[in-house]
Amino acid sequence: TPGYYVHKSNATLIHEDVSAAFREAGRTDAPNFWIAGGRDFHHERRPHEIGLHFATAWQGKLDIEEWWSGYKLPIDVNVAATPSPSTIGTRPSFVAD
């Protein structure tokens, strides 16, 4: 299943367009959406808690720095509905379109 990386501000519109394209193509599966942005992010939350029921990954912290093993690293912090959201066929059961 193709995945789409979008910002929360335009995610709903893009989801509607992509879902329509899936239906027109005769697909019965749903697209995966990785959403950037949003408020109240925490690494223990689920992607749909951004307020979008179709989110399968949430990039909540962008371009921050953390110390790991004595090294300061630039990172983004994400949560995902599956251990590997890029793996083909991984659509969590709690995501409902």
PDB file of N, CA and C in Angstrom:
ATOM      1  N   THR A   1       0.844  -1.183   0.000  1.00  0.00           N
ATOM      2  CA  THR A   1       0.000   0.000   0.000  1.00  0.00           C
ATOM      3  C   THR A   1       0.881   1.236   0.000  1.00  0.00           C
ATOM      4  N   PRO A   2       0.638   2.163  -0.883  1.00  0.00           N
ATOM      5  CA  PRO A   2       1.413   3.404  -0.872  1.00  0.00           C
ATOM      6  C   PRO A   2       1.212   4.167   0.435  1.00  0.00           C
ATOM      7  N   GLY A   3       2.226   4.904   0.830  1.00  0.00           N
ATOM      8  CA  GLY A   3       2.124   5.752   2.009  1.00  0.00           C
ATOM      9  C   GLY A   3       2.289   7.209   1.617  1.00  0.00           C
ATOM     10  N   TYR A   4       1.681   8.090   2.391  1.00  0.00           N
ATOM     11  CA  TYR A   4       1.698   9.518   2.082  1.00  0.00           C
ATOM     12  C   TYR A   4       2.162  10.289   3.300  1.00  0.00           C
ATOM     13  N   TYR A   5       3.118  11.196   3.094  1.00  0.00           N
ATOM     14  CA  TYR A   5       3.656  12.041   4.152  1.00  0.00           C
ATOM     15  C   TYR A   5       3.075  13.431   3.958  1.00  0.00           C
ATOM     16  N   VAL A   6       2.286  13.896   4.931  1.00  0.00           N
ATOM     17  CA  VAL A   6       1.601  15.185   4.804  1.00  0.00           C
ATOM     18  C   VAL A   6       1.631  15.932   6.131  1.00  0.00           C
ATOM     19  N   HIS A   7       1.389  17.222   6.073  1.00  0.00           N
ATOM     20  CA  HIS A   7       1.253  18.019   7.287  1.00  0.00           C
ATOM     21  C   HIS A   7      -0.191  17.950   7.754  1.00  0.00           C
ATOM     22  N   LYS A   8      -0.391  18.088   9.045  1.00  0.00           N
ATOM     23  CA  LYS A   8      -1.742  18.011   9.592  1.00  0.00           C
ATOM     24  C   LYS A   8      -2.673  19.031   8.940  1.00  0.00           C
ATOM     25  N   SER A   9      -2.150  20.193   8.585  1.00  0.00           N
ATOM     26  CA  SER A   9      -2.987  21.267   8.055  1.00  0.00           C
ATOM     27  C   SER A   9      -3.680  20.906   6.738  1.00  0.00           C
ATOM     28  N   ASN A  10      -3.086  20.011   5.950  1.00  0.00           N
ATOM     29  CA  ASN A  10      -3.727  19.639   4.689  1.00  0.00           C
ATOM     30  C   ASN A  10      -3.996  18.140   4.570  1.00  0.00           C
ATOM     31  N   ALA A  11      -3.846  17.410   5.652  1.00  0.00           N
ATOM     32  CA  ALA A  11      -3.984  15.953   5.629  1.00  0.00           C
ATOM     33  C   ALA A  11      -5.383  15.491   5.241  1.00  0.00           C
ATOM     34  N   THR A  12      -6.413  16.135   5.756  1.00  0.00           N
ATOM     35  CA  THR A  12      -7.780  15.695   5.466  1.00  0.00           C
ATOM     36  C   THR A  12      -8.094  15.829   3.980  1.00  0.00           C
ATOM     37  N   LEU A  13      -7.744  16.949   3.389  1.00  0.00           N
ATOM     38  CA  LEU A  13      -8.002  17.166   1.964  1.00  0.00           C
ATOM     39  C   LEU A  13      -7.260  16.135   1.111  1.00  0.00           C
ATOM     40  N   ILE A  14      -5.994  15.913   1.426  1.00  0.00           N
ATOM     41  CA  ILE A  14      -5.208  14.950   0.656  1.00  0.00           C
ATOM     42  C   ILE A  14      -5.749  13.539   0.866  1.00  0.00           C
ATOM     43  N   HIS A  15      -6.143  13.209   2.092  1.00  0.00           N
ATOM     44  CA  HIS A  15      -6.719  11.889   2.367  1.00  0.00           C
ATOM     45  C   HIS A  15      -7.980  11.666   1.535  1.00  0.00           C
ATOM     46  N   GLU A  16      -8.828  12.670   1.440  1.00  0.00           N
ATOM     47  CA  GLU A  16     -10.050  12.550   0.632  1.00  0.00           C
ATOM     48  C   GLU A  16      -9.706  12.290  -0.835  1.00  0.00           C
ATOM     49  N   ASP A  17      -8.742  13.030  -1.366  1.00  0.00           N
ATOM     50  CA  ASP A  17      -8.340  12.856  -2.766  1.00  0.00           C
ATOM     51  C   ASP A  17      -7.727  11.478  -3.016  1.00  0.00           C
ATOM     52  N   VAL A  18      -6.835  11.068  -2.135  1.00  0.00           N
ATOM     53  CA  VAL A  18      -6.164   9.779  -2.303  1.00  0.00           C
ATOM     54  C   VAL A  18      -7.165   8.634  -2.145  1.00  0.00           C
ATOM     55  N   SER A  19      -8.059   8.734  -1.178  1.00  0.00           N
ATOM     56  CA  SER A  19      -9.068   7.686  -0.979  1.00  0.00           C
ATOM     57  C   SER A  19      -9.961   7.556  -2.211  1.00  0.00           C
ATOM     58  N   ALA A  20     -10.323   8.683  -2.814  1.00  0.00           N
ATOM     59  CA  ALA A  20     -11.125   8.653  -4.044  1.00  0.00           C
ATOM     60  C   ALA A  20     -10.349   7.975  -5.175  1.00  0.00           C
ATOM     61  N   ALA A  21      -9.068   8.269  -5.279  1.00  0.00           N
ATOM     62  CA  ALA A  21      -8.238   7.642  -6.315  1.00  0.00           C
ATOM     63  C   ALA A  21      -8.139   6.132  -6.087  1.00  0.00           C
ATOM     64  N   PHE A  22      -8.032   5.715  -4.830  1.00  0.00           N
ATOM     65  CA  PHE A  22      -8.003   4.286  -4.513  1.00  0.00           C
ATOM     66  C   PHE A  22      -9.299   3.627  -4.976  1.00  0.00           C
ATOM     67  N   ARG A  23     -10.436   4.238  -4.649  1.00  0.00           N
ATOM     68  CA  ARG A  23     -11.734   3.671  -5.042  1.00  0.00           C
ATOM     69  C   ARG A  23     -11.858   3.592  -6.563  1.00  0.00           C
ATOM     70  N   GLU A  24     -11.468   4.656  -7.247  1.00  0.00           N
ATOM     71  CA  GLU A  24     -11.538   4.679  -8.714  1.00  0.00           C
ATOM     72  C   GLU A  24     -10.660   3.599  -9.340  1.00  0.00           C
ATOM     73  N   ALA A  25      -9.582   3.271  -8.672  1.00  0.00           N
ATOM     74  CA  ALA A  25      -8.677   2.229  -9.166  1.00  0.00           C
ATOM     75  C   ALA A  25      -9.147   0.830  -8.770  1.00  0.00           C
ATOM     76  N   GLY A  26     -10.261   0.758  -8.048  1.00  0.00           N
ATOM     77  CA  GLY A  26     -10.790  -0.536  -7.633  1.00  0.00           C
ATOM     78  C   GLY A  26     -10.091  -1.137  -6.434  1.00  0.00           C
ATOM     79  N   ARG A  27      -9.350  -0.332  -5.723  1.00  0.00           N
ATOM     80  CA  ARG A  27      -8.626  -0.835  -4.542  1.00  0.00           C
ATOM     81  C   ARG A  27      -9.557  -0.894  -3.348  1.00  0.00           C
ATOM     82  N   THR A  28      -9.407  -1.933  -2.554  1.00  0.00           N
ATOM     83  CA  THR A  28     -10.214  -2.068  -1.343  1.00  0.00           C
ATOM     84  C   THR A  28      -9.412  -1.760  -0.090  1.00  0.00           C
ATOM     85  N   ASP A  29      -8.093  -1.632  -0.234  1.00  0.00           N
ATOM     86  CA  ASP A  29      -7.263  -1.273   0.915  1.00  0.00           C
ATOM     87  C   ASP A  29      -7.274   0.241   1.092  1.00  0.00           C
ATOM     88  N   ALA A  30      -6.697   0.696   2.168  1.00  0.00           N
ATOM     89  CA  ALA A  30      -6.656   2.129   2.471  1.00  0.00           C
ATOM     90  C   ALA A  30      -5.208   2.610   2.496  1.00  0.00           C
ATOM     91  N   PRO A  31      -4.976   3.848   2.095  1.00  0.00           N
ATOM     92  CA  PRO A  31      -3.613   4.381   2.104  1.00  0.00           C
ATOM     93  C   PRO A  31      -3.123   4.648   3.526  1.00  0.00           C
ATOM     94  N   ASN A  32      -1.824   4.487   3.725  1.00  0.00           N
ATOM     95  CA  ASN A  32      -1.205   4.834   5.002  1.00  0.00           C
ATOM     96  C   ASN A  32      -0.817   6.309   4.981  1.00  0.00           C
ATOM     97  N   PHE A  33      -1.057   7.001   6.094  1.00  0.00           N
ATOM     98  CA  PHE A  33      -0.724   8.417   6.185  1.00  0.00           C
ATOM     99  C   PHE A  33       0.187   8.683   7.369  1.00  0.00           C
ATOM    100  N   TRP A  34       1.343   9.293   7.069  1.00  0.00           N
ATOM    101  CA  TRP A  34       2.300   9.736   8.069  1.00  0.00           C
ATOM    102  C   TRP A  34       2.080  11.235   8.190  1.00  0.00           C
ATOM    103  N   ILE A  35       1.646  11.667   9.373  1.00  0.00           N
ATOM    104  CA  ILE A  35       1.257  13.051   9.590  1.00  0.00           C
ATOM    105  C   ILE A  35       2.347  13.794  10.361  1.00  0.00           C
ATOM    106  N   ALA A  36       2.752  14.944   9.854  1.00  0.00           N
ATOM    107  CA  ALA A  36       3.715  15.809  10.543  1.00  0.00           C
ATOM    108  C   ALA A  36       2.966  16.960  11.199  1.00  0.00           C
ATOM    109  N   GLY A  37       3.476  17.404  12.337  1.00  0.00           N
ATOM    110  CA  GLY A  37       2.884  18.553  13.024  1.00  0.00           C
ATOM    111  C   GLY A  37       1.892  18.142  14.086  1.00  0.00           C
ATOM    112  N   GLY A  38       1.063  19.091  14.472  1.00  0.00           N
ATOM    113  CA  GLY A  38       0.071  18.831  15.513  1.00  0.00           C
ATOM    114  C   GLY A  38       0.555  19.285  16.877  1.00  0.00           C
ATOM    115  N   ARG A  39      -0.344  19.231  17.826  1.00  0.00           N
ATOM    116  CA  ARG A  39      -0.038  19.660  19.196  1.00  0.00           C
ATOM    117  C   ARG A  39      -0.171  18.489  20.165  1.00  0.00           C
ATOM    118  N   ASP A  40       0.353  18.687  21.363  1.00  0.00           N
ATOM    119  CA  ASP A  40       0.221  17.713  22.451  1.00  0.00           C
ATOM    120  C   ASP A  40       0.829  16.356  22.116  1.00  0.00           C
ATOM    121  N   PHE A  41       1.905  16.354  21.359  1.00  0.00           N
ATOM    122  CA  PHE A  41       2.583  15.102  21.024  1.00  0.00           C
ATOM    123  C   PHE A  41       3.255  14.522  22.262  1.00  0.00           C
ATOM    124  N   HIS A  42       3.213  13.218  22.373  1.00  0.00           N
ATOM    125  CA  HIS A  42       3.970  12.483  23.388  1.00  0.00           C
ATOM    126  C   HIS A  42       4.328  11.133  22.775  1.00  0.00           C
ATOM    127  N   HIS A  43       5.514  10.654  23.067  1.00  0.00           N
ATOM    128  CA  HIS A  43       5.987   9.418  22.438  1.00  0.00           C
ATOM    129  C   HIS A  43       5.184   8.180  22.834  1.00  0.00           C
ATOM    130  N   GLU A  44       4.299   8.274  23.809  1.00  0.00           N
ATOM    131  CA  GLU A  44       3.465   7.132  24.190  1.00  0.00           C
ATOM    132  C   GLU A  44       2.050   7.214  23.609  1.00  0.00           C
ATOM    133  N   ARG A  45       1.782   8.209  22.798  1.00  0.00           N
ATOM    134  CA  ARG A  45       0.458   8.340  22.185  1.00  0.00           C
ATOM    135  C   ARG A  45       0.403   7.565  20.869  1.00  0.00           C
ATOM    136  N   ARG A  46      -0.803   7.318  20.400  1.00  0.00           N
ATOM    137  CA  ARG A  46      -1.001   6.642  19.116  1.00  0.00           C
ATOM    138  C   ARG A  46      -1.173   7.686  18.016  1.00  0.00           C
ATOM    139  N   PRO A  47      -0.839   7.330  16.782  1.00  0.00           N
ATOM    140  CA  PRO A  47      -0.924   8.300  15.691  1.00  0.00           C
ATOM    141  C   PRO A  47      -2.293   8.962  15.533  1.00  0.00           C
ATOM    142  N   HIS A  48      -3.373   8.213  15.675  1.00  0.00           N
ATOM    143  CA  HIS A  48      -4.702   8.804  15.469  1.00  0.00           C
ATOM    144  C   HIS A  48      -5.053   9.849  16.528  1.00  0.00           C
ATOM    145  N   GLU A  49      -4.278   9.908  17.614  1.00  0.00           N
ATOM    146  CA  GLU A  49      -4.533  10.901  18.656  1.00  0.00           C
ATOM    147  C   GLU A  49      -4.148  12.318  18.216  1.00  0.00           C
ATOM    148  N   ILE A  50      -3.622  12.458  17.028  1.00  0.00           N
ATOM    149  CA  ILE A  50      -3.392  13.785  16.461  1.00  0.00           C
ATOM    150  C   ILE A  50      -4.730  14.420  16.077  1.00  0.00           C
ATOM    151  N   GLY A  51      -5.778  13.584  16.042  1.00  0.00           N
ATOM    152  CA  GLY A  51      -7.112  14.061  15.680  1.00  0.00           C
ATOM    153  C   GLY A  51      -7.533  13.648  14.282  1.00  0.00           C
ATOM    154  N   LEU A  52      -6.792  12.737  13.688  1.00  0.00           N
ATOM    155  CA  LEU A  52      -7.098  12.234  12.345  1.00  0.00           C
ATOM    156  C   LEU A  52      -7.192  10.712  12.416  1.00  0.00           C
ATOM    157  N   HIS A  53      -8.377  10.180  12.239  1.00  0.00           N
ATOM    158  CA  HIS A  53      -8.606   8.746  12.410  1.00  0.00           C
ATOM    159  C   HIS A  53      -7.796   7.883  11.452  1.00  0.00           C
ATOM    160  N   PHE A  54      -7.327   8.445  10.352  1.00  0.00           N
ATOM    161  CA  PHE A  54      -6.615   7.671   9.337  1.00  0.00           C
ATOM    162  C   PHE A  54      -5.099   7.697   9.503  1.00  0.00           C
ATOM    163  N   ALA A  55      -4.588   8.396  10.502  1.00  0.00           N
ATOM    164  CA  ALA A  55      -3.132   8.502  10.693  1.00  0.00           C
ATOM    165  C   ALA A  55      -2.545   7.156  11.110  1.00  0.00           C
ATOM    166  N   THR A  56      -1.482   6.738  10.442  1.00  0.00           N
ATOM    167  CA  THR A  56      -0.783   5.516  10.821  1.00  0.00           C
ATOM    168  C   THR A  56       0.596   5.807  11.407  1.00  0.00           C
ATOM    169  N   ALA A  57       1.082   7.041  11.233  1.00  0.00           N
ATOM    170  CA  ALA A  57       2.320   7.493  11.870  1.00  0.00           C
ATOM    171  C   ALA A  57       2.179   8.991  12.137  1.00  0.00           C
ATOM    172  N   TRP A  58       2.798   9.441  13.223  1.00  0.00           N
ATOM    173  CA  TRP A  58       2.713  10.851  13.619  1.00  0.00           C
ATOM    174  C   TRP A  58       4.115  11.340  13.921  1.00  0.00           C
ATOM    175  N   GLN A  59       4.573  12.305  13.162  1.00  0.00           N
ATOM    176  CA  GLN A  59       5.866  12.934  13.411  1.00  0.00           C
ATOM    177  C   GLN A  59       5.586  14.171  14.249  1.00  0.00           C
ATOM    178  N   GLY A  60       5.789  14.045  15.556  1.00  0.00           N
ATOM    179  CA  GLY A  60       5.367  15.096  16.472  1.00  0.00           C
ATOM    180  C   GLY A  60       6.437  16.075  16.893  1.00  0.00           C
ATOM    181  N   LYS A  61       7.680  15.646  16.882  1.00  0.00           N
ATOM    182  CA  LYS A  61       8.787  16.539  17.231  1.00  0.00           C
ATOM    183  C   LYS A  61       9.757  16.540  16.066  1.00  0.00           C
ATOM    184  N   LEU A  62       9.991  17.715  15.526  1.00  0.00           N
ATOM    185  CA  LEU A  62      10.851  17.840  14.356  1.00  0.00           C
ATOM    186  C   LEU A  62      12.092  18.655  14.694  1.00  0.00           C
ATOM    187  N   ASP A  63      13.219  18.178  14.221  1.00  0.00           N
ATOM    188  CA  ASP A  63      14.484  18.913  14.343  1.00  0.00           C
ATOM    189  C   ASP A  63      14.834  19.287  15.781  1.00  0.00           C
ATOM    190  N   ILE A  64      14.767  18.302  16.674  1.00  0.00           N
ATOM    191  CA  ILE A  64      15.202  18.547  18.048  1.00  0.00           C
ATOM    192  C   ILE A  64      16.559  17.871  18.246  1.00  0.00           C
ATOM    193  N   GLU A  65      17.190  18.144  19.378  1.00  0.00           N
ATOM    194  CA  GLU A  65      18.463  17.503  19.690  1.00  0.00           C
ATOM    195  C   GLU A  65      18.340  16.783  21.021  1.00  0.00           C
ATOM    196  N   GLU A  66      18.846  15.560  21.071  1.00  0.00           N
ATOM    197  CA  GLU A  66      18.872  14.771  22.299  1.00  0.00           C
ATOM    198  C   GLU A  66      20.262  14.176  22.470  1.00  0.00           C
ATOM    199  N   TRP A  67      20.590  13.921  23.732  1.00  0.00           N
ATOM    200  CA  TRP A  67      21.867  13.300  24.050  1.00  0.00           C
ATOM    201  C   TRP A  67      21.663  11.798  24.209  1.00  0.00           C
ATOM    202  N   TRP A  68      22.471  11.011  23.491  1.00  0.00           N
ATOM    203  CA  TRP A  68      22.440   9.555  23.582  1.00  0.00           C
ATOM    204  C   TRP A  68      23.881   9.063  23.671  1.00  0.00           C
ATOM    205  N   SER A  69      24.199   8.351  24.754  1.00  0.00           N
ATOM    206  CA  SER A  69      25.536   7.777  24.963  1.00  0.00           C
ATOM    207  C   SER A  69      26.639   8.816  24.817  1.00  0.00           C
ATOM    208  N   GLY A  70      26.373  10.014  25.319  1.00  0.00           N
ATOM    209  CA  GLY A  70      27.378  11.061  25.287  1.00  0.00           C
ATOM    210  C   GLY A  70      27.457  11.848  23.991  1.00  0.00           C
ATOM    211  N   TYR A  71      26.560  11.565  23.058  1.00  0.00           N
ATOM    212  CA  TYR A  71      26.551  12.264  21.771  1.00  0.00           C
ATOM    213  C   TYR A  71      25.254  13.045  21.601  1.00  0.00           C
ATOM    214  N   LYS A  72      25.397  14.273  21.152  1.00  0.00           N
ATOM    215  CA  LYS A  72      24.230  15.105  20.871  1.00  0.00           C
ATOM    216  C   LYS A  72      23.801  14.848  19.427  1.00  0.00           C
ATOM    217  N   LEU A  73      22.569  14.345  19.263  1.00  0.00           N
ATOM    218  CA  LEU A  73      22.095  13.955  17.937  1.00  0.00           C
ATOM    219  C   LEU A  73      20.876  14.765  17.506  1.00  0.00           C
ATOM    220  N   PRO A  74      20.839  15.205  16.250  1.00  0.00           N
ATOM    221  CA  PRO A  74      19.633  15.848  15.725  1.00  0.00           C
ATOM    222  C   PRO A  74      18.636  14.748  15.333  1.00  0.00           C
ATOM    223  N   ILE A  75      17.419  14.831  15.853  1.00  0.00           N
ATOM    224  CA  ILE A  75      16.436  13.783  15.577  1.00  0.00           C
ATOM    225  C   ILE A  75      15.044  14.370  15.349  1.00  0.00           C
ATOM    226  N   ASP A  76      14.174  13.536  14.803  1.00  0.00           N
ATOM    227  CA  ASP A  76      12.738  13.750  14.781  1.00  0.00           C
ATOM    228  C   ASP A  76      12.154  12.625  15.634  1.00  0.00           C
ATOM    229  N   VAL A  77      11.048  12.887  16.313  1.00  0.00           N
ATOM    230  CA  VAL A  77      10.414  11.867  17.141  1.00  0.00           C
ATOM    231  C   VAL A  77       9.061  11.539  16.530  1.00  0.00           C
ATOM    232  N   ASN A  78       8.839  10.250  16.296  1.00  0.00           N
ATOM    233  CA  ASN A  78       7.624   9.768  15.655  1.00  0.00           C
ATOM    234  C   ASN A  78       6.991   8.666  16.491  1.00  0.00           C
ATOM    235  N   VAL A  79       5.705   8.465  16.294  1.00  0.00           N
ATOM    236  CA  VAL A  79       5.029   7.270  16.795  1.00  0.00           C
ATOM    237  C   VAL A  79       4.341   6.635  15.599  1.00  0.00           C
ATOM    238  N   ALA A  80       4.220   5.326  15.635  1.00  0.00           N
ATOM    239  CA  ALA A  80       3.596   4.614  14.523  1.00  0.00           C
ATOM    240  C   ALA A  80       2.653   3.547  15.055  1.00  0.00           C
ATOM    241  N   ALA A  81       1.695   3.198  14.231  1.00  0.00           N
ATOM    242  CA  ALA A  81       0.702   2.199  14.601  1.00  0.00           C
ATOM    243  C   ALA A  81       1.240   0.777  14.465  1.00  0.00           C
ATOM    244  N   THR A  82       2.353   0.617  13.770  1.00  0.00           N
ATOM    245  CA  THR A  82       2.973  -0.691  13.591  1.00  0.00           C
ATOM    246  C   THR A  82       4.476  -0.546  13.823  1.00  0.00           C
ATOM    247  N   PRO A  83       5.166  -1.648  14.127  1.00  0.00           N
ATOM    248  CA  PRO A  83       6.606  -1.554  14.358  1.00  0.00           C
ATOM    249  C   PRO A  83       7.382  -1.029  13.154  1.00  0.00           C
ATOM    250  N   SER A  84       6.907  -1.321  11.946  1.00  0.00           N
ATOM    251  CA  SER A  84       7.585  -0.867  10.736  1.00  0.00           C
ATOM    252  C   SER A  84       6.538  -0.360   9.745  1.00  0.00           C
ATOM    253  N   PRO A  85       6.163   0.922   9.836  1.00  0.00           N
ATOM    254  CA  PRO A  85       5.081   1.431   8.989  1.00  0.00           C
ATOM    255  C   PRO A  85       5.372   1.411   7.495  1.00  0.00           C
ATOM    256  N   SER A  86       6.619   1.198   7.103  1.00  0.00           N
ATOM    257  CA  SER A  86       6.954   1.128   5.679  1.00  0.00           C
ATOM    258  C   SER A  86       6.772  -0.269   5.098  1.00  0.00           C
ATOM    259  N   THR A  87       6.570  -1.256   5.957  1.00  0.00           N
ATOM    260  CA  THR A  87       6.420  -2.621   5.492  1.00  0.00           C
ATOM    261  C   THR A  87       5.102  -2.788   4.744  1.00  0.00           C
ATOM    262  N   ILE A  88       5.149  -3.437   3.621  1.00  0.00           N
ATOM    263  CA  ILE A  88       3.947  -3.659   2.814  1.00  0.00           C
ATOM    264  C   ILE A  88       2.949  -4.502   3.596  1.00  0.00           C
ATOM    265  N   GLY A  89       1.697  -4.079   3.544  1.00  0.00           N
ATOM    266  CA  GLY A  89       0.629  -4.842   4.174  1.00  0.00           C
ATOM    267  C   GLY A  89       0.460  -4.595   5.656  1.00  0.00           C
ATOM    268  N   THR A  90       1.108  -3.591   6.218  1.00  0.00           N
ATOM    269  CA  THR A  90       0.957  -3.318   7.641  1.00  0.00           C
ATOM    270  C   THR A  90      -0.045  -2.197   7.835  1.00  0.00           C
ATOM    271  N   ARG A  91      -1.255  -2.554   8.109  1.00  0.00           N
ATOM    272  CA  ARG A  91      -2.308  -1.581   8.397  1.00  0.00           C
ATOM    273  C   ARG A  91      -2.902  -1.986   9.733  1.00  0.00           C
ATOM    274  N   PRO A  92      -2.769  -1.155  10.748  1.00  0.00           N
ATOM    275  CA  PRO A  92      -3.271  -1.517  12.071  1.00  0.00           C
ATOM    276  C   PRO A  92      -4.784  -1.652  12.078  1.00  0.00           C
ATOM    277  N   SER A  93      -5.273  -2.556  12.896  1.00  0.00           N
ATOM    278  CA  SER A  93      -6.715  -2.812  12.939  1.00  0.00           C
ATOM    279  C   SER A  93      -7.493  -1.667  13.554  1.00  0.00           C
ATOM    280  N   PHE A  94      -6.854  -0.820  14.376  1.00  0.00           N
ATOM    281  CA  PHE A  94      -7.608   0.256  15.023  1.00  0.00           C
ATOM    282  C   PHE A  94      -7.756   1.495  14.150  1.00  0.00           C
ATOM    283  N   VAL A  95      -7.126   1.534  12.992  1.00  0.00           N
ATOM    284  CA  VAL A  95      -7.289   2.669  12.086  1.00  0.00           C
ATOM    285  C   VAL A  95      -8.520   2.404  11.235  1.00  0.00           C
ATOM    286  N   ALA A  96      -9.496   3.273  11.323  1.00  0.00           N
ATOM    287  CA  ALA A  96     -10.749   3.077  10.579  1.00  0.00           C
ATOM    288  C   ALA A  96     -10.972   4.223   9.611  1.00  0.00           C
ATOM    289  N   ASP A  97     -11.227   3.900   8.364  1.00  0.00           N
ATOM    290  CA  ASP A  97     -11.498   4.934   7.359  1.00  0.00           C
ATOM    291  C   ASP A  97     -12.964   5.076   7.129  1.00  0.00           C
TER     292      ASP A  97
END
